[in-house]
């Protein structure tokens, strides 16, 4: 199956809403909002999200299957504390499209890394929930390493978000 990696456009708010709600049902610990909260957001909120994704220091990516369905997302944004760093957030692949053989996460990450390198970033940072070994294994396979840093998970302070980093070569 061939997937296209595209940028999320300003007018894609309805598709973003649909995929975000699916993400929050599938892997709630991977995101900092609840399905209940997101499902009650109106059109203005979703339009604001797609507008935010289209600011110059951000790239919002979506994996599209041959039928035109959005089956994955990945967002990269400039790190506000470190000008040479970009953050990776909003990463998700629909269960039926997961796996190394499908290559959805790899294709999105390759695109995000190209964007980061084009803007001169020296590293990419991300946070992975300590109870999400599938995601951590993907990042480790792609060269990310734990930094030793971490923060409490915003929706459950007893859980941790572990920081991972990847140095970027130009």
Tab-separated table of C-alpha atoms in Angstrom:
chain	number	residue	atom	x	y	z
A	1	UNK	CA	0.000	0.000	0.000
A	2	UNK	CA	1.343	3.423	-0.940
A	3	UNK	CA	0.892	6.383	1.372
A	4	UNK	CA	1.210	10.066	0.582
A	5	UNK	CA	2.677	12.427	3.147
A	6	UNK	CA	1.047	15.844	2.914
A	7	UNK	CA	0.992	19.044	4.905
A	8	UNK	CA	-2.152	19.726	6.901
A	9	UNK	CA	-3.810	22.739	5.304
A	10	UNK	CA	-5.667	25.601	6.921
A	11	UNK	CA	-8.989	24.310	5.568
A	12	UNK	CA	-8.456	20.751	6.835
A	13	UNK	CA	-10.012	21.392	10.238
A	14	UNK	CA	-12.773	18.788	9.858
A	15	UNK	CA	-10.290	16.071	8.868
A	16	UNK	CA	-7.982	17.108	11.693
A	17	UNK	CA	-10.873	16.893	14.139
A	18	UNK	CA	-11.789	13.416	12.913
A	19	UNK	CA	-8.248	12.048	13.161
A	20	UNK	CA	-7.589	13.744	16.521
A	21	UNK	CA	-10.670	12.152	18.060
A	22	UNK	CA	-9.542	8.754	16.719
A	23	UNK	CA	-6.091	9.323	18.236
A	24	UNK	CA	-7.509	10.149	21.638
A	25	UNK	CA	-9.664	7.011	21.657
A	26	UNK	CA	-6.847	4.765	20.437
A	27	UNK	CA	-3.861	6.001	22.465
A	28	UNK	CA	-5.071	8.461	25.114
A	29	UNK	CA	-1.795	8.446	27.054
A	30	UNK	CA	0.105	9.789	24.048
A	31	UNK	CA	-1.634	13.153	24.073
A	32	UNK	CA	-2.176	15.985	26.510
A	33	UNK	CA	-5.934	16.289	26.138
A	34	UNK	CA	-8.877	14.001	26.662
A	35	UNK	CA	-11.302	12.747	24.052
A	36	UNK	CA	-14.133	14.334	26.013
A	37	UNK	CA	-12.457	17.758	25.920
A	38	UNK	CA	-11.560	17.550	22.223
A	39	UNK	CA	-14.985	16.275	21.198
A	40	UNK	CA	-16.631	19.377	22.691
A	41	UNK	CA	-14.443	21.850	20.799
A	42	UNK	CA	-16.187	23.874	18.131
A	43	UNK	CA	-15.241	24.802	14.612
A	44	UNK	CA	-13.342	27.895	15.765
A	45	UNK	CA	-11.004	25.794	17.911
A	46	UNK	CA	-10.313	23.346	15.105
A	47	UNK	CA	-9.699	26.160	12.630
A	48	UNK	CA	-7.286	27.726	15.131
A	49	UNK	CA	-5.424	24.412	15.305
A	50	UNK	CA	-4.981	24.179	11.536
A	51	UNK	CA	-3.983	27.853	11.396
A	52	UNK	CA	-1.386	27.185	14.116
A	53	UNK	CA	-0.008	24.234	12.132
A	54	UNK	CA	0.543	26.541	9.174
A	55	UNK	CA	2.662	29.125	10.981
A	56	UNK	CA	6.196	29.471	9.532
A	57	UNK	CA	7.952	27.643	12.394
A	58	UNK	CA	5.739	24.546	12.237
A	59	UNK	CA	4.925	21.669	9.945
A	60	UNK	CA	1.838	19.514	10.374
A	61	UNK	CA	2.021	16.290	8.413
A	62	UNK	CA	-0.588	13.698	7.588
A	63	UNK	CA	-0.253	10.251	6.061
A	64	UNK	CA	-2.963	9.596	3.482
A	65	UNK	CA	-3.821	6.082	2.322
A	66	UNK	CA	-4.783	5.244	-1.292
A	67	UNK	CA	-8.470	5.741	-0.458
A	68	UNK	CA	-7.766	9.296	0.716
A	69	UNK	CA	-8.169	8.551	4.423
A	70	UNK	CA	-5.946	10.266	6.972
A	71	UNK	CA	-4.162	7.425	8.780
A	72	UNK	CA	-1.368	9.212	10.626
A	73	UNK	CA	-0.154	12.570	11.870
A	74	UNK	CA	3.140	14.083	12.918
A	75	UNK	CA	3.890	17.686	13.864
A	76	UNK	CA	7.202	19.448	14.241
A	77	UNK	CA	7.609	22.899	15.692
A	78	UNK	CA	10.434	25.198	16.698
A	79	UNK	CA	11.471	24.704	20.317
A	80	UNK	CA	10.791	27.950	22.180
A	81	UNK	CA	13.758	27.536	24.554
A	82	UNK	CA	16.440	26.308	22.125
A	83	UNK	CA	16.664	27.999	18.705
A	84	UNK	CA	18.657	25.116	17.189
A	85	UNK	CA	16.036	22.547	18.230
A	86	UNK	CA	12.675	21.381	16.910
A	87	UNK	CA	10.080	19.419	18.825
A	88	UNK	CA	8.175	16.417	17.505
A	89	UNK	CA	4.578	16.160	18.727
A	90	UNK	CA	1.189	14.802	17.720
A	91	UNK	CA	2.571	11.521	16.400
A	92	UNK	CA	0.052	8.792	15.649
A	93	UNK	CA	-0.620	6.046	13.111
A	94	UNK	CA	-3.987	4.280	12.882
A	95	UNK	CA	-3.748	0.681	14.144
A	96	UNK	CA	-4.472	-0.918	10.750
A	97	UNK	CA	-1.577	1.036	9.205
A	98	UNK	CA	1.102	0.451	11.845
A	99	UNK	CA	4.244	-1.564	11.415
A	100	UNK	CA	7.649	-1.186	9.878
A	101	UNK	CA	6.556	-2.993	6.708
A	102	UNK	CA	3.937	-0.316	5.995
A	103	UNK	CA	6.422	2.489	6.652
A	104	UNK	CA	3.877	5.168	7.580
A	105	UNK	CA	5.689	6.483	10.668
A	106	UNK	CA	9.042	6.274	8.884
A	107	UNK	CA	7.747	8.266	5.907
A	108	UNK	CA	6.301	10.978	8.134
A	109	UNK	CA	9.476	11.143	10.219
A	110	UNK	CA	11.640	11.361	7.096
A	111	UNK	CA	9.565	14.342	5.959
A	112	UNK	CA	9.696	16.004	9.387
A	113	UNK	CA	13.470	15.485	9.548
A	114	UNK	CA	13.933	17.020	6.092
A	115	UNK	CA	11.900	20.045	7.215
A	116	UNK	CA	13.992	20.353	10.396
A	117	UNK	CA	17.276	20.107	8.511
A	118	UNK	CA	16.104	22.634	5.915
A	119	UNK	CA	15.521	25.141	8.697
A	120	UNK	CA	18.985	24.466	10.151
A	121	UNK	CA	17.945	22.606	13.291
A	122	UNK	CA	20.693	20.765	15.123
A	123	UNK	CA	18.449	18.340	16.992
A	124	UNK	CA	14.927	17.048	17.361
A	125	UNK	CA	13.322	16.503	20.773
A	126	UNK	CA	10.219	14.565	21.720
A	127	UNK	CA	8.459	13.225	24.767
A	128	UNK	CA	7.196	9.662	25.006
A	129	UNK	CA	4.905	8.333	27.710
A	130	UNK	CA	6.694	5.795	29.876
A	131	UNK	CA	3.873	3.310	29.212
A	132	UNK	CA	4.177	3.516	25.424
A	133	UNK	CA	6.940	1.027	24.547
A	134	UNK	CA	5.806	0.698	20.917
A	135	UNK	CA	6.452	4.399	20.298
A	136	UNK	CA	9.731	4.343	22.226
A	137	UNK	CA	10.955	1.364	20.183
A	138	UNK	CA	10.230	3.231	16.937
A	139	UNK	CA	12.159	6.296	18.095
A	140	UNK	CA	15.095	4.194	19.329
A	141	UNK	CA	15.217	2.379	15.979
A	142	UNK	CA	15.366	5.747	14.230
A	143	UNK	CA	18.340	6.926	16.320
A	144	UNK	CA	16.684	8.862	19.135
A	145	UNK	CA	18.126	8.367	22.616
A	146	UNK	CA	16.763	9.074	26.067
A	147	UNK	CA	18.238	12.286	27.463
A	148	UNK	CA	17.495	11.497	31.104
A	149	UNK	CA	15.013	14.357	31.186
A	150	UNK	CA	11.331	14.016	31.727
A	151	UNK	CA	8.224	15.662	33.058
A	152	UNK	CA	5.038	14.532	34.780
A	153	UNK	CA	2.283	13.612	32.320
A	154	UNK	CA	-0.147	16.518	32.227
A	155	UNK	CA	-3.255	14.309	32.649
A	156	UNK	CA	-1.772	12.061	35.393
A	157	UNK	CA	1.079	13.433	37.493
A	158	UNK	CA	1.968	9.907	38.669
A	159	UNK	CA	3.102	9.032	35.123
A	160	UNK	CA	6.149	10.397	33.300
A	161	UNK	CA	6.852	11.718	29.837
A	162	UNK	CA	10.423	10.764	28.971
A	163	UNK	CA	12.509	13.058	26.789
A	164	UNK	CA	14.286	11.684	23.727
A	165	UNK	CA	16.600	13.509	21.315
A	166	UNK	CA	18.075	12.980	17.892
A	167	UNK	CA	21.077	15.015	16.702
A	168	UNK	CA	20.527	16.223	13.147
A	169	UNK	CA	23.301	16.117	10.586
A	170	UNK	CA	23.126	18.546	7.708
